[in-house]
Short mmCIF file of C-alpha atoms in Angstrom, two decimals:
data_model
loop_
_atom_site.label_atom_id
_atom_site.label_comp_id
_atom_site.label_asym_id
_atom_site.label_seq_id
_atom_site.Cartn_x
_atom_site.Cartn_y
_atom_site.Cartn_z
CA UNK A 1 6.20 -8.04 -47.65
CA UNK A 2 3.86 -5.49 -49.21
CA UNK A 3 1.14 -6.53 -46.79
CA UNK A 4 3.47 -5.92 -43.85
CA UNK A 5 4.37 -2.46 -45.14
CA UNK A 6 0.69 -1.72 -45.77
CA UNK A 7 -0.20 -2.80 -42.22
CA UNK A 8 2.64 -0.63 -40.87
CA UNK A 9 1.44 2.47 -42.72
CA UNK A 10 -2.29 2.00 -42.05
CA UNK A 11 -1.70 1.10 -38.40
CA UNK A 12 0.56 4.10 -37.88
CA UNK A 13 -1.93 6.48 -39.55
CA UNK A 14 -4.93 5.34 -37.53
CA UNK A 15 -2.96 5.56 -34.28
CA UNK A 16 -1.71 9.04 -35.14
CA UNK A 17 -5.29 10.17 -35.79
CA UNK A 18 -6.47 8.87 -32.42
CA UNK A 19 -3.43 10.39 -30.70
CA UNK A 20 -4.02 13.77 -32.33
CA UNK A 21 -7.67 13.67 -31.31
CA UNK A 22 -6.77 12.69 -27.77
CA UNK A 23 -4.32 15.58 -27.52
CA UNK A 24 -7.13 18.05 -28.17
CA UNK A 25 -9.17 16.80 -25.25
CA UNK A 26 -9.29 17.84 -21.61
CA UNK A 27 -9.22 16.89 -18.79
CA UNK A 28 -6.21 14.57 -18.82
CA UNK A 29 -8.17 11.57 -17.54
CA UNK A 30 -10.56 11.92 -20.48
CA UNK A 31 -7.72 12.28 -22.98
CA UNK A 32 -6.15 9.18 -21.40
CA UNK A 33 -9.07 7.10 -22.70
CA UNK A 34 -7.70 7.60 -26.19
CA UNK A 35 -4.33 6.21 -25.17
CA UNK A 36 -6.14 2.85 -25.17
CA UNK A 37 -8.25 3.47 -28.24
CA UNK A 38 -8.67 0.37 -30.41
CA UNK A 39 -6.42 1.85 -33.09
CA UNK A 40 -4.21 -1.20 -33.66
CA UNK A 41 -7.29 -3.43 -33.55
CA UNK A 42 -9.13 -1.30 -36.09
CA UNK A 43 -6.18 -1.34 -38.45
CA UNK A 44 -5.51 -5.07 -38.08
CA UNK A 45 -9.11 -6.28 -38.08
CA UNK A 46 -10.05 -3.87 -40.85
CA UNK A 47 -7.27 -5.20 -43.06
CA UNK A 48 -8.24 -8.79 -42.19
CA UNK A 49 -11.86 -8.17 -43.09
CA UNK A 50 -10.83 -6.54 -46.36
CA UNK A 51 -9.33 -9.89 -47.37
CA UNK A 52 -12.74 -11.44 -46.69
CA UNK A 53 -11.71 -13.37 -43.60
CA UNK A 54 -14.39 -12.47 -41.03
CA UNK A 55 -14.01 -15.74 -39.10
CA UNK A 56 -10.28 -15.07 -38.82
CA UNK A 57 -11.04 -11.58 -37.49
CA UNK A 58 -13.57 -13.04 -35.03
CA UNK A 59 -10.95 -15.46 -33.70
CA UNK A 60 -8.44 -12.63 -33.29
CA UNK A 61 -11.07 -10.61 -31.42
CA UNK A 62 -11.74 -13.44 -29.01
CA UNK A 63 -8.06 -13.40 -28.06
CA UNK A 64 -8.22 -9.63 -27.86
CA UNK A 65 -10.52 -10.02 -24.84
CA UNK A 66 -7.67 -11.66 -22.94
CA UNK A 67 -5.29 -8.96 -24.15
CA UNK A 68 -7.66 -6.24 -22.94
CA UNK A 69 -7.90 -7.81 -19.48
CA UNK A 70 -4.10 -7.93 -19.40
CA UNK A 71 -4.03 -4.26 -20.47
CA UNK A 72 -6.35 -3.33 -17.60
CA UNK A 73 -4.07 -5.04 -15.09
CA UNK A 74 -1.03 -3.46 -16.74
CA UNK A 75 -2.51 0.05 -16.42
CA UNK A 76 -3.49 -0.62 -12.81
CA UNK A 77 0.02 -1.80 -11.93
CA UNK A 78 1.61 1.16 -13.77
CA UNK A 79 -0.64 3.58 -11.90
CA UNK A 80 0.41 2.11 -8.56
CA UNK A 81 4.09 2.07 -9.48
CA UNK A 82 3.89 5.77 -10.34
CA UNK A 83 1.86 6.95 -7.37
CA UNK A 84 2.75 4.57 -4.54
CA UNK A 85 6.36 3.79 -5.36
CA UNK A 86 7.03 7.16 -7.05
CA UNK A 87 8.69 5.70 -10.12
CA UNK A 88 9.06 7.81 -13.24
CA UNK A 89 6.32 7.15 -15.76
CA UNK A 90 8.62 5.63 -18.37
CA UNK A 91 10.28 3.26 -15.87
CA UNK A 92 6.93 2.29 -14.32
CA UNK A 93 5.29 1.59 -17.67
CA UNK A 94 8.24 -0.44 -18.98
CA UNK A 95 8.53 -2.38 -15.70
CA UNK A 96 4.88 -3.37 -15.94
CA UNK A 97 5.22 -4.73 -19.51
CA UNK A 98 6.33 -8.23 -18.39
CA UNK A 99 3.14 -8.32 -16.33
CA UNK A 100 1.09 -7.70 -19.47
CA UNK A 101 2.95 -10.48 -21.27
CA UNK A 102 2.50 -12.95 -18.42
CA UNK A 103 -1.25 -12.23 -18.15
CA UNK A 104 -1.88 -12.34 -21.88
CA UNK A 105 0.23 -15.42 -22.55
CA UNK A 106 -1.18 -17.11 -19.46
CA UNK A 107 -4.73 -16.54 -20.69
CA UNK A 108 -3.75 -17.82 -24.15
CA UNK A 109 -2.14 -20.92 -22.70
CA UNK A 110 -4.89 -21.76 -20.22
CA UNK A 111 -8.04 -20.70 -22.03
CA UNK A 112 -7.57 -19.88 -25.68
CA UNK A 113 -5.18 -22.52 -26.96
CA UNK B 14 6.99 22.88 -28.81
CA UNK B 15 5.65 22.20 -32.33
CA UNK B 16 8.88 20.35 -33.12
CA UNK B 17 8.43 18.14 -30.08
CA UNK B 18 4.79 17.48 -31.04
CA UNK B 19 5.71 16.29 -34.53
CA UNK B 20 8.40 13.99 -33.21
CA UNK B 21 5.88 12.57 -30.71
CA UNK B 22 3.49 11.78 -33.52
CA UNK B 23 6.35 10.26 -35.50
CA UNK B 24 7.23 8.03 -32.53
CA UNK B 25 3.60 6.94 -32.18
CA UNK B 26 3.36 6.33 -35.93
CA UNK B 27 6.45 4.11 -35.93
CA UNK B 28 5.64 2.22 -32.70
CA UNK B 29 2.04 1.38 -33.46
CA UNK B 30 2.65 0.86 -37.15
CA UNK B 31 5.26 -1.69 -36.08
CA UNK B 32 2.85 -3.35 -33.66
CA UNK B 33 0.17 -3.58 -36.36
CA UNK B 34 2.66 -5.18 -38.74
CA UNK B 35 4.03 -7.51 -36.05
CA UNK B 36 0.50 -8.60 -35.06
CA UNK B 37 -0.11 -9.62 -38.64
CA UNK B 38 3.16 -11.56 -38.75
CA UNK B 39 2.46 -13.29 -35.41
CA UNK B 40 -1.03 -14.25 -36.54
CA UNK B 41 0.38 -15.64 -39.78
CA UNK B 42 3.06 -17.63 -37.93
CA UNK B 43 1.16 -18.84 -34.86
CA UNK B 44 -2.49 -18.40 -35.79
CA UNK B 45 -5.13 -15.76 -35.04
CA UNK B 46 -5.64 -16.95 -31.45
CA UNK B 47 -2.08 -15.89 -30.62
CA UNK B 48 -1.88 -12.87 -32.90
CA UNK B 49 -5.11 -11.44 -31.48
CA UNK B 50 -3.53 -11.03 -28.02
CA UNK B 51 -1.26 -8.32 -29.38
CA UNK B 52 -4.10 -6.14 -30.60
CA UNK B 53 -3.99 -4.56 -27.14
CA UNK B 54 -0.23 -4.56 -26.57
CA UNK B 55 0.67 -1.30 -24.81
CA UNK B 56 3.48 -0.44 -27.19
CA UNK B 57 3.02 3.30 -27.18
CA UNK B 58 2.05 3.88 -23.56
CA UNK B 59 5.60 4.02 -22.10
CA UNK B 60 6.58 6.71 -24.61
CA UNK B 61 3.39 8.74 -24.25
CA UNK B 62 3.37 8.54 -20.42
CA UNK B 63 6.99 9.75 -20.37
CA UNK B 64 6.13 12.65 -22.68
CA UNK B 65 3.06 13.60 -20.64
CA UNK B 66 5.16 13.60 -17.45
CA UNK B 67 7.86 15.70 -19.14
CA UNK B 68 5.39 18.24 -20.51
CA UNK B 69 3.61 18.69 -17.19
CA UNK B 70 6.89 19.22 -15.37
CA UNK B 71 7.65 22.18 -17.62
CA UNK B 72 4.52 24.07 -16.66
CA UNK B 73 4.82 26.73 -13.97
CA UNK B 74 1.90 26.08 -11.65
CA UNK B 75 1.79 25.94 -7.83
CA UNK B 76 2.21 22.16 -7.44
CA UNK B 77 5.82 20.87 -7.33
CA UNK B 78 6.81 19.89 -10.85
CA UNK B 79 7.77 16.30 -10.05
CA UNK B 80 4.40 15.63 -8.46
CA UNK B 81 2.61 17.40 -11.30
CA UNK B 82 4.32 15.24 -13.90
CA UNK B 83 3.64 12.10 -11.90
CA UNK B 84 -0.03 12.96 -11.45
CA UNK B 85 -0.46 13.64 -15.16
CA UNK B 86 1.12 10.30 -16.09
CA UNK B 87 -1.02 8.54 -13.47
CA UNK B 88 -4.17 10.11 -14.91
CA UNK B 89 -3.12 8.84 -18.32
CA UNK B 90 -2.69 5.33 -16.87
CA UNK B 91 -6.08 5.57 -15.24
CA UNK B 92 -7.59 6.52 -18.61
CA UNK B 93 -5.95 3.45 -20.16
CA UNK B 94 -7.43 1.24 -17.42
CA UNK B 95 -10.92 2.60 -18.05
CA UNK B 96 -10.63 2.34 -21.81
CA UNK B 97 -9.32 -1.22 -21.60
CA UNK B 98 -12.71 -2.24 -20.22
CA UNK B 99 -14.21 -0.62 -23.30
CA UNK B 100 -11.79 -2.70 -25.38
CA UNK B 101 -13.33 -5.85 -23.90
CA UNK B 102 -16.69 -4.66 -25.23
CA UNK B 103 -15.09 -3.85 -28.59
CA UNK B 104 -13.62 -7.33 -28.85
CA UNK B 105 -16.87 -9.08 -27.88
CA UNK B 106 -18.82 -7.16 -30.53
CA UNK B 107 -16.34 -8.04 -33.28
CA UNK B 108 -16.13 -11.67 -32.12
CA UNK B 109 -19.89 -12.11 -32.28
CA UNK B 110 -20.81 -9.91 -35.23
CA UNK B 111 -17.91 -10.26 -37.66
CA UNK B 112 -19.12 -13.62 -39.04
CA UNK B 113 -22.62 -12.29 -39.75
CA UNK B 114 -22.36 -8.55 -40.45
CA UNK B 115 -20.61 -6.36 -42.95
CA UNK B 116 -17.00 -5.68 -41.84
CA UNK B 117 -17.18 -1.89 -41.78
CA UNK B 118 -20.48 -1.93 -39.89
CA UNK B 119 -19.07 -4.39 -37.36
CA UNK B 120 -16.02 -2.22 -36.68
CA UNK B 121 -18.18 0.89 -36.44
CA UNK B 122 -20.52 -0.78 -33.94
CA UNK B 123 -17.55 -2.12 -31.97
CA UNK B 124 -15.92 1.32 -31.84
CA UNK B 125 -19.20 2.84 -30.66
CA UNK B 126 -19.42 0.24 -27.90
CA UNK B 127 -15.81 0.96 -26.88
CA UNK B 128 -16.49 4.67 -26.69
CA UNK B 129 -19.78 4.25 -24.81
CA UNK B 130 -18.32 1.90 -22.18
CA UNK B 131 -15.17 4.00 -21.73
CA UNK B 132 -17.16 7.21 -21.38
CA UNK B 133 -19.59 5.62 -18.94
CA UNK B 134 -16.81 4.36 -16.69
CA UNK B 135 -14.99 7.69 -16.93
CA UNK B 136 -18.16 9.54 -16.01
CA UNK B 137 -18.91 7.22 -13.07
CA UNK B 138 -15.34 7.54 -11.81
CA UNK B 139 -15.22 11.30 -12.26
CA UNK B 140 -18.42 11.86 -10.33
CA UNK B 141 -17.50 9.21 -7.73
CA UNK B 142 -20.80 7.45 -8.26
CA UNK B 143 -19.57 3.93 -7.53
CA UNK B 144 -15.94 4.29 -6.60
CA UNK B 145 -14.16 5.20 -3.40
CA UNK B 146 -12.72 8.69 -3.67
CA UNK B 147 -8.97 8.54 -4.19
CA UNK B 148 -6.58 11.38 -4.60
CA UNK B 149 -4.34 11.08 -7.60
#
């Protein structure tokens, strides 16, 4: 339980730092890079490595590759939903979430399992 | 505006803190191969894209506010797409170096690779060096 709380706090702090840094940047497309900063990965992998489990962290990272590909497709779909179909950003980004899940879980099922 | 900013950070803190905690739980329950997928889950992007769109709509500039908000959110999404390629580089570096290097050094190197790849792609896109020009 303490580990979960610790992960919550550390993860939230690292993300907030990246978000604050991204907010200072211009133009918007450059600041957008930091919306996909590896903040959750840094927090999770950092905590894993602190418990001296580098092989565990390496295995998580291998799966992260599939997650990152899914994230790329998710962002691409969201972009098109916003610009081509003129959806509001919130609706577009939430609508594209099942796509991320399908891609990531599909990659896990077909390649990583 | 400051009030809104602090609540935005609070939302990000809660969302991504939750994702970090959930990733740990999923990895513990189903193994690191499954838990690792969620290291790139776009938990915060719907909230941040909505806020970006809302903020841009409030500005009084010549472009219609709806289009301005939409363009800003689309630029954010484009940034995520570019940075996700950097995340692939990040993940490869950790995957290969974590078993043999010091943990902090590995994460530092991986972060540097993420930043370098993301910046390179952003620079190429911005200057239209390899991509078809698109208005957005």
